[in-house]
Short mmCIF file of C-alpha atoms in Angstrom, two decimals:
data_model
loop_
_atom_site.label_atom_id
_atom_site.label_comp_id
_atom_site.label_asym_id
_atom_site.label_seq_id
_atom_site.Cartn_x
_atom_site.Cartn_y
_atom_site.Cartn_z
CA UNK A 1 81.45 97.65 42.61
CA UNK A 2 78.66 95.20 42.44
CA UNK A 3 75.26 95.91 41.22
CA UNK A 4 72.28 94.45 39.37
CA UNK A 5 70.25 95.45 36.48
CA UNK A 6 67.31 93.90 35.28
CA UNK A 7 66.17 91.99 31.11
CA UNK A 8 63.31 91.48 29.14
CA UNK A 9 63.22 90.66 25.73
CA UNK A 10 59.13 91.63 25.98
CA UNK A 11 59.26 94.46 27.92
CA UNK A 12 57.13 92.28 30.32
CA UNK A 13 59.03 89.57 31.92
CA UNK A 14 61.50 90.72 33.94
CA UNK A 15 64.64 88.91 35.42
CA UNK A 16 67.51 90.14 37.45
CA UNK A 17 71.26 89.79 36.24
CA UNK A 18 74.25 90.47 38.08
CA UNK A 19 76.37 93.80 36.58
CA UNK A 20 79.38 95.77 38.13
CA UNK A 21 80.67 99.37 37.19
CA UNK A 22 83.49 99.81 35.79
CA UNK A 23 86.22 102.60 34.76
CA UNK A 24 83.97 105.80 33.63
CA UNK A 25 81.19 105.14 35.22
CA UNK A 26 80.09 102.64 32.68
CA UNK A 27 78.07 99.21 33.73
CA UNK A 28 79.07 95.82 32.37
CA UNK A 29 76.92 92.81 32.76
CA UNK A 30 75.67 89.79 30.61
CA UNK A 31 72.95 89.27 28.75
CA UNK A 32 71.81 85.60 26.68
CA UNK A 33 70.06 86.85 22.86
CA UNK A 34 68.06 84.55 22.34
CA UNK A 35 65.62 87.01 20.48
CA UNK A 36 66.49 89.82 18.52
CA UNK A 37 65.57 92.98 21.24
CA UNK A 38 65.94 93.25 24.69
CA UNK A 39 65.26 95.88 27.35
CA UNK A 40 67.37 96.61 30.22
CA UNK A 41 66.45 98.83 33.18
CA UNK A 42 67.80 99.13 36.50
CA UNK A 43 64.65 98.07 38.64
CA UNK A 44 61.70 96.35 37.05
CA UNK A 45 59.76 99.08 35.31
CA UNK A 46 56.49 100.84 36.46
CA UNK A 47 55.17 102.74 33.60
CA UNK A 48 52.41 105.15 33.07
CA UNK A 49 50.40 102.42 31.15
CA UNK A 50 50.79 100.31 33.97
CA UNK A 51 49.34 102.98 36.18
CA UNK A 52 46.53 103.40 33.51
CA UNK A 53 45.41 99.77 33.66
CA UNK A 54 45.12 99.71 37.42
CA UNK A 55 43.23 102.84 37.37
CA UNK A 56 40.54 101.15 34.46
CA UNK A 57 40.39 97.72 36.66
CA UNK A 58 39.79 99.59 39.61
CA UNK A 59 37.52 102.46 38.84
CA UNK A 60 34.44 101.01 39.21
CA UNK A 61 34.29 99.17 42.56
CA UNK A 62 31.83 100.85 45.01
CA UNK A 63 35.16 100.87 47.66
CA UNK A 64 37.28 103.26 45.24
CA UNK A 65 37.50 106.79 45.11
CA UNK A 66 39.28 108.61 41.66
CA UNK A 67 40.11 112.21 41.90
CA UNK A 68 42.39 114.28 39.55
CA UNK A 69 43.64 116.82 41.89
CA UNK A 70 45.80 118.77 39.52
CA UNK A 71 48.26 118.35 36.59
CA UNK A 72 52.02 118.25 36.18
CA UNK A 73 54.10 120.74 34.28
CA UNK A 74 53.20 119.38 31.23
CA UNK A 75 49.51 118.85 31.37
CA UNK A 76 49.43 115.30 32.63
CA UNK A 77 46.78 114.53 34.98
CA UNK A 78 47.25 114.11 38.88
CA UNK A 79 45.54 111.32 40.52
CA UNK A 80 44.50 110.83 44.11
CA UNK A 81 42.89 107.37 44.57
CA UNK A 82 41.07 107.04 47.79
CA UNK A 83 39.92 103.59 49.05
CA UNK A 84 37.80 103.03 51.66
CA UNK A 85 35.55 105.16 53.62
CA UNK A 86 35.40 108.80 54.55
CA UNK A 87 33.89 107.28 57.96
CA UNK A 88 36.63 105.39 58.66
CA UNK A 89 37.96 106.51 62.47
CA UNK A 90 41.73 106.54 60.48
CA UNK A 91 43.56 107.70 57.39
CA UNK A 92 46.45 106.86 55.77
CA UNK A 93 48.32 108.68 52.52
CA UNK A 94 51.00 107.74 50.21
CA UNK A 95 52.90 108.93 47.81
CA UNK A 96 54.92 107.61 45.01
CA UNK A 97 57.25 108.25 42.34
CA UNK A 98 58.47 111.41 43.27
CA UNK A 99 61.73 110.61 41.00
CA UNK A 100 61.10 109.26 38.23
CA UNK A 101 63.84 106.31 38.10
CA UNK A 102 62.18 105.12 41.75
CA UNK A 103 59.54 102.30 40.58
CA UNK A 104 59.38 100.39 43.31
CA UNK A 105 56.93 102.85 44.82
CA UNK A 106 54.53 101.95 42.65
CA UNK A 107 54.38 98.66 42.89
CA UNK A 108 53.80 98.79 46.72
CA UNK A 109 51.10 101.15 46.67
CA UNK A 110 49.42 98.81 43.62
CA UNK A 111 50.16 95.86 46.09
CA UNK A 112 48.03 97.63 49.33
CA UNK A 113 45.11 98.91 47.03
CA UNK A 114 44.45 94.95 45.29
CA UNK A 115 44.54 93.57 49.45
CA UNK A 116 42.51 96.15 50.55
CA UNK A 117 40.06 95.33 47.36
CA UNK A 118 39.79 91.93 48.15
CA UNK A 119 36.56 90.10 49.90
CA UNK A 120 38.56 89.23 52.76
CA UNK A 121 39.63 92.71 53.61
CA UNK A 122 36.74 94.34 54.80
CA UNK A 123 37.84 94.55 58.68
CA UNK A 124 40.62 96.59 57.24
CA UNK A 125 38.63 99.48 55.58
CA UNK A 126 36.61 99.83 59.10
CA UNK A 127 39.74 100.96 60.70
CA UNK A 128 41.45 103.15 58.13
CA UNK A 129 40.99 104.25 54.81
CA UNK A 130 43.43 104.65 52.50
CA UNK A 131 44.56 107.99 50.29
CA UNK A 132 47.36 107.33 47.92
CA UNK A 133 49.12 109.72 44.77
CA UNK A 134 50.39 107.15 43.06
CA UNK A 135 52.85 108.85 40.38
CA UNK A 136 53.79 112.65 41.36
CA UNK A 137 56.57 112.50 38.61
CA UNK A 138 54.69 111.17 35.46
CA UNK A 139 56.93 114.18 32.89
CA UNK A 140 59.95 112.15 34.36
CA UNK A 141 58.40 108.97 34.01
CA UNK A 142 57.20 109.52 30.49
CA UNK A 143 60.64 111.19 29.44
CA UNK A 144 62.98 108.41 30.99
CA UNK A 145 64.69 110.92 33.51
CA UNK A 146 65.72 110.57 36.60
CA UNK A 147 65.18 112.50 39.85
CA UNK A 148 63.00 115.96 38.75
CA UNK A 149 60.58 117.19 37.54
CA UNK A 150 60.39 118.81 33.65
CA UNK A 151 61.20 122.44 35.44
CA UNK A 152 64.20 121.05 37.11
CA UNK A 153 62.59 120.71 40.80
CA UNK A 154 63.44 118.18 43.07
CA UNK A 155 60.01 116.73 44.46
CA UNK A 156 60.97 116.16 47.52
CA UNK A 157 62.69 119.44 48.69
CA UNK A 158 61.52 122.49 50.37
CA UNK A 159 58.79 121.01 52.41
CA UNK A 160 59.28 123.81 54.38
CA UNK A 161 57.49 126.35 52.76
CA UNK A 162 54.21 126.49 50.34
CA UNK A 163 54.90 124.55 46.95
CA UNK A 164 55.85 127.12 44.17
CA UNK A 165 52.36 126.91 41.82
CA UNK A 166 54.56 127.37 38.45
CA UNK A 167 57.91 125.05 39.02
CA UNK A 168 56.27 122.73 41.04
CA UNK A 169 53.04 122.21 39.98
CA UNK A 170 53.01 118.97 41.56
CA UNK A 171 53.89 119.52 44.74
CA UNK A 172 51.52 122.35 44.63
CA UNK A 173 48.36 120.08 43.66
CA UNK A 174 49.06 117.61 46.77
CA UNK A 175 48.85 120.60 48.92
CA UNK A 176 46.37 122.40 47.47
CA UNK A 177 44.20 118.83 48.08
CA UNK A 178 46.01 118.21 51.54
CA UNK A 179 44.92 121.36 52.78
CA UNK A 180 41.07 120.45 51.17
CA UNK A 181 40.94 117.60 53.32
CA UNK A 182 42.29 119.10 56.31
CA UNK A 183 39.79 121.97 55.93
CA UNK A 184 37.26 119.02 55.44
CA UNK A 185 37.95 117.65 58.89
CA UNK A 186 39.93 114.49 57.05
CA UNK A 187 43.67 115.06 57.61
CA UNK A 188 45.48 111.94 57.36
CA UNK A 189 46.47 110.34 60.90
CA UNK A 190 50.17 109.18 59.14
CA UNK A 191 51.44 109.47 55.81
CA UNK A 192 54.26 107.61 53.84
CA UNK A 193 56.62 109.27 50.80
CA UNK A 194 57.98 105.85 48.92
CA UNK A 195 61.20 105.93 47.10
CA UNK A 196 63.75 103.83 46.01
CA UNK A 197 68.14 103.91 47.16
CA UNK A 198 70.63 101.91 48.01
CA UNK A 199 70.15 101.80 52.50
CA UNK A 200 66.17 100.08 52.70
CA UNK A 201 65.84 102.64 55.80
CA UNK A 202 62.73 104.85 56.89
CA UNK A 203 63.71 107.97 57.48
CA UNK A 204 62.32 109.88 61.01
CA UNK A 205 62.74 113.35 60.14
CA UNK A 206 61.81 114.95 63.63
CA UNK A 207 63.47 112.93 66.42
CA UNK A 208 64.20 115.05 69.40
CA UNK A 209 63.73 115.27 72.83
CA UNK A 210 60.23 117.45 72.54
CA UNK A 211 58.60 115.58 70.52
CA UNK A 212 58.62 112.41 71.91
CA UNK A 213 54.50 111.15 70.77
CA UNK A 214 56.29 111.13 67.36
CA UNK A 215 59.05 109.29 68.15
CA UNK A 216 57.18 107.32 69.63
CA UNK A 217 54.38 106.76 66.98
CA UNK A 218 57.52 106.40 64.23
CA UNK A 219 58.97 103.35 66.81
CA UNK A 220 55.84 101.56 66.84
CA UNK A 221 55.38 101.62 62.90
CA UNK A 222 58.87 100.55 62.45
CA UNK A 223 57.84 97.16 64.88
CA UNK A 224 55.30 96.66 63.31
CA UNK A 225 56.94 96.80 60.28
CA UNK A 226 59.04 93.90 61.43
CA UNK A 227 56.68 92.22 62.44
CA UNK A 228 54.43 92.00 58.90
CA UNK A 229 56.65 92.90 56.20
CA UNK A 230 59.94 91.19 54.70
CA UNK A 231 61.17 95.11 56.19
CA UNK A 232 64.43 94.85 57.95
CA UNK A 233 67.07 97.76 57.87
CA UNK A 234 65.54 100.79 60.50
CA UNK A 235 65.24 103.80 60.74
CA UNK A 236 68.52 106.20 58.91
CA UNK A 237 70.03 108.23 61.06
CA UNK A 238 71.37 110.58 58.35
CA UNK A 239 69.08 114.06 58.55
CA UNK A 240 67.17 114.46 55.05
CA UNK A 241 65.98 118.63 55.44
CA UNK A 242 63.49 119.87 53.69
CA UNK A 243 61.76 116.47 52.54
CA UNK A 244 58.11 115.75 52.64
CA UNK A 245 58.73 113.61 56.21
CA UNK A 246 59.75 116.52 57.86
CA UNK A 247 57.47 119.30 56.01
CA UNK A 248 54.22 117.44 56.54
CA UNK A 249 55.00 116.89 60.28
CA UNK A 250 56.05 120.59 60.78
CA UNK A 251 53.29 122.60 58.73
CA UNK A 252 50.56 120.12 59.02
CA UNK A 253 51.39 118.22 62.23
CA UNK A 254 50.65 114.79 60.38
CA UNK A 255 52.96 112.10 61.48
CA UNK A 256 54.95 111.82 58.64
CA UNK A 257 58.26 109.73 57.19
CA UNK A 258 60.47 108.66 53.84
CA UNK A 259 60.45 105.13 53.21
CA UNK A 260 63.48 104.34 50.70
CA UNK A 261 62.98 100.68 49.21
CA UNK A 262 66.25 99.47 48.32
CA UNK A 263 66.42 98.72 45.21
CA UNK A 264 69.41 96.26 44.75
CA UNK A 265 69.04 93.85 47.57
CA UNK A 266 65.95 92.97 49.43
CA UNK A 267 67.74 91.80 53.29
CA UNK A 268 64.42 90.15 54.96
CA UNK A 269 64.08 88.33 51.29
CA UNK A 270 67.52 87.63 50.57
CA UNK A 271 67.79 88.58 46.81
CA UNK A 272 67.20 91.13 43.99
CA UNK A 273 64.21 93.07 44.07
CA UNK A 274 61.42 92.52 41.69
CA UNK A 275 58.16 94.10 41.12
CA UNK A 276 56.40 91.36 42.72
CA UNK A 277 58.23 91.49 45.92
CA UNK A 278 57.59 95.36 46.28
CA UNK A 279 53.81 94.46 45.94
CA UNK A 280 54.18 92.06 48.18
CA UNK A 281 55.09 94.65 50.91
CA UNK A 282 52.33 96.84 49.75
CA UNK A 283 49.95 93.89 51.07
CA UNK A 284 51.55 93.42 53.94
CA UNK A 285 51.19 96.87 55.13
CA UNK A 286 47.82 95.99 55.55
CA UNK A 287 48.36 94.47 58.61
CA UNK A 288 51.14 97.32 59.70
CA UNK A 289 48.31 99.92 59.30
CA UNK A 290 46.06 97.79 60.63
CA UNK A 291 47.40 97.12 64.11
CA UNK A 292 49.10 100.63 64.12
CA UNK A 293 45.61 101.92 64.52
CA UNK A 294 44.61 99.65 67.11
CA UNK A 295 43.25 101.86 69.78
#
């Protein structure tokens, strides 16, 4: 089976090289040395010192919001980084990094918040304003795991019921500020969980025949992701229970999905995903929230 991993030899500058798995489970692919180290990862890495610098470059404009809303299970702080304007008539949340191993998250939500900082972007912050937790699963992220959290917890299960305060701390903390806002008269108007598989789909987590304003809301942000975004694979039709999608739509009533990034072929692009292109989709969603809003 094919696949593709991704080289450094600074830990940097990252480029894509084909690999395949073979008997075991192993993965062969090939690598030039022409240094004496080199990293390999599957996807181009987003790590907490990555989030760190974005958080120091962006701290101090007038348009950005910083608020540590809780910690994880091992003490690490919990950001929620709001930009725009509390007047704005919309909202929008993200959330990222759920599992660990899923960078490309990251990279789109850094992509939205530098467009929506720039001079030019101004008509976008009177429409909507922008909430986004950019890594839920720093313990993974820090500890090079994969999919939960230090107690064992999937992040993006049991949306159907109140986070657990102890084993999922995380989840817990989004809540607890989710239910602030609400409270607050600020509930966000649609909100996006970001991961990364193999498919590239969005994933509608409440289509039926009652609830049609959502099917239709979920229909017009897939267009419109056509229409700005390199986006091209739909909606999945496979049912994901219990994920944040479906838990924020049923408790909270927020129009709510799963976007899964693929993360070994990019089909509007035509090749490998890098960081670059993820944060290239993060500011073209600009536009998507933009005209999704349009009254």
């Amino acid at each position: 089976e094919k696949t593709n991993s991704v080289i450094s030899e600074d830990g940097k500058k990252w480029s894509s090289v084909p690999a395949e798995f073979i008997a075991d489970n192993r993965l062969k692919f090939t690598v030039p040395m022409s240094s004496k180290q080199m990293y390999v990862a599957s996807v181009e890495p987003y790590r907490i010192s990555d989030l760190e610098k974005l958080l120091n470059e962006i701290k101090q404009n007038p348009k950005v919001e910083l608020t540590t809303v809780g910690k994880t299970a091992e003490g690490r702080p919990l950001e929620v980084i709001k930009i725009g304007y509390t007047n704005a008539p919309f909202s929008v949340f993200l959330r990222a990094r759920a599992h660990s191993w899923e960078p490309g998250g990251n990279w789109v939500a850094q992509g939205l918040i530098l467009k929506l900082l720039e001079n030019d972007s101004e008509h976008f912050l009177k429409r909507y304003c922008v909430n986004i937790m950019p890594m839920t699963n720093k313990d993974g992220v820090a500890r090079g795991r994969t999919r939960f959290n230090t107690n064992g917890k999937d992040l993006n299960r049991e949306w159907d019921r109140p986070a657990d305060s102890v084993l999922t701390p995380e989840k817990y903390a989004f809540e607890s500020w989710l239910e602030r806002m609400i409270s607050n008269g600020e509930k966000p108007d649609l909100a996006i969980d970001l991961h990364n598989d193999q498919g590239g789909n969005i994933h509608v987590n409440l289509p039926s025949p009652t609830n049609g304003q959502y099917i239709a809301n979920m229909k017009k942000i897939e267009n419109l992701l056509y229409k700005y975004t390199w986006f091209t694979e739909g909606p999945s039709h496979v049912k994901n229970p219990g994920s944040f999608g479906e838990g924020l739509a049923k408790r909270y009533g927020i129009d709510a999905f799963v976007y899964e990034l693929n993360y070994e072929w990019i089909g509007g692009l035509k090749k490998v995903p890098m960081g670059k292109d993820w944060e290239l989709l993060g500011k073209q969603l600009s536009n998507v929230f933009y005209d999704y809003f349009e009254k």
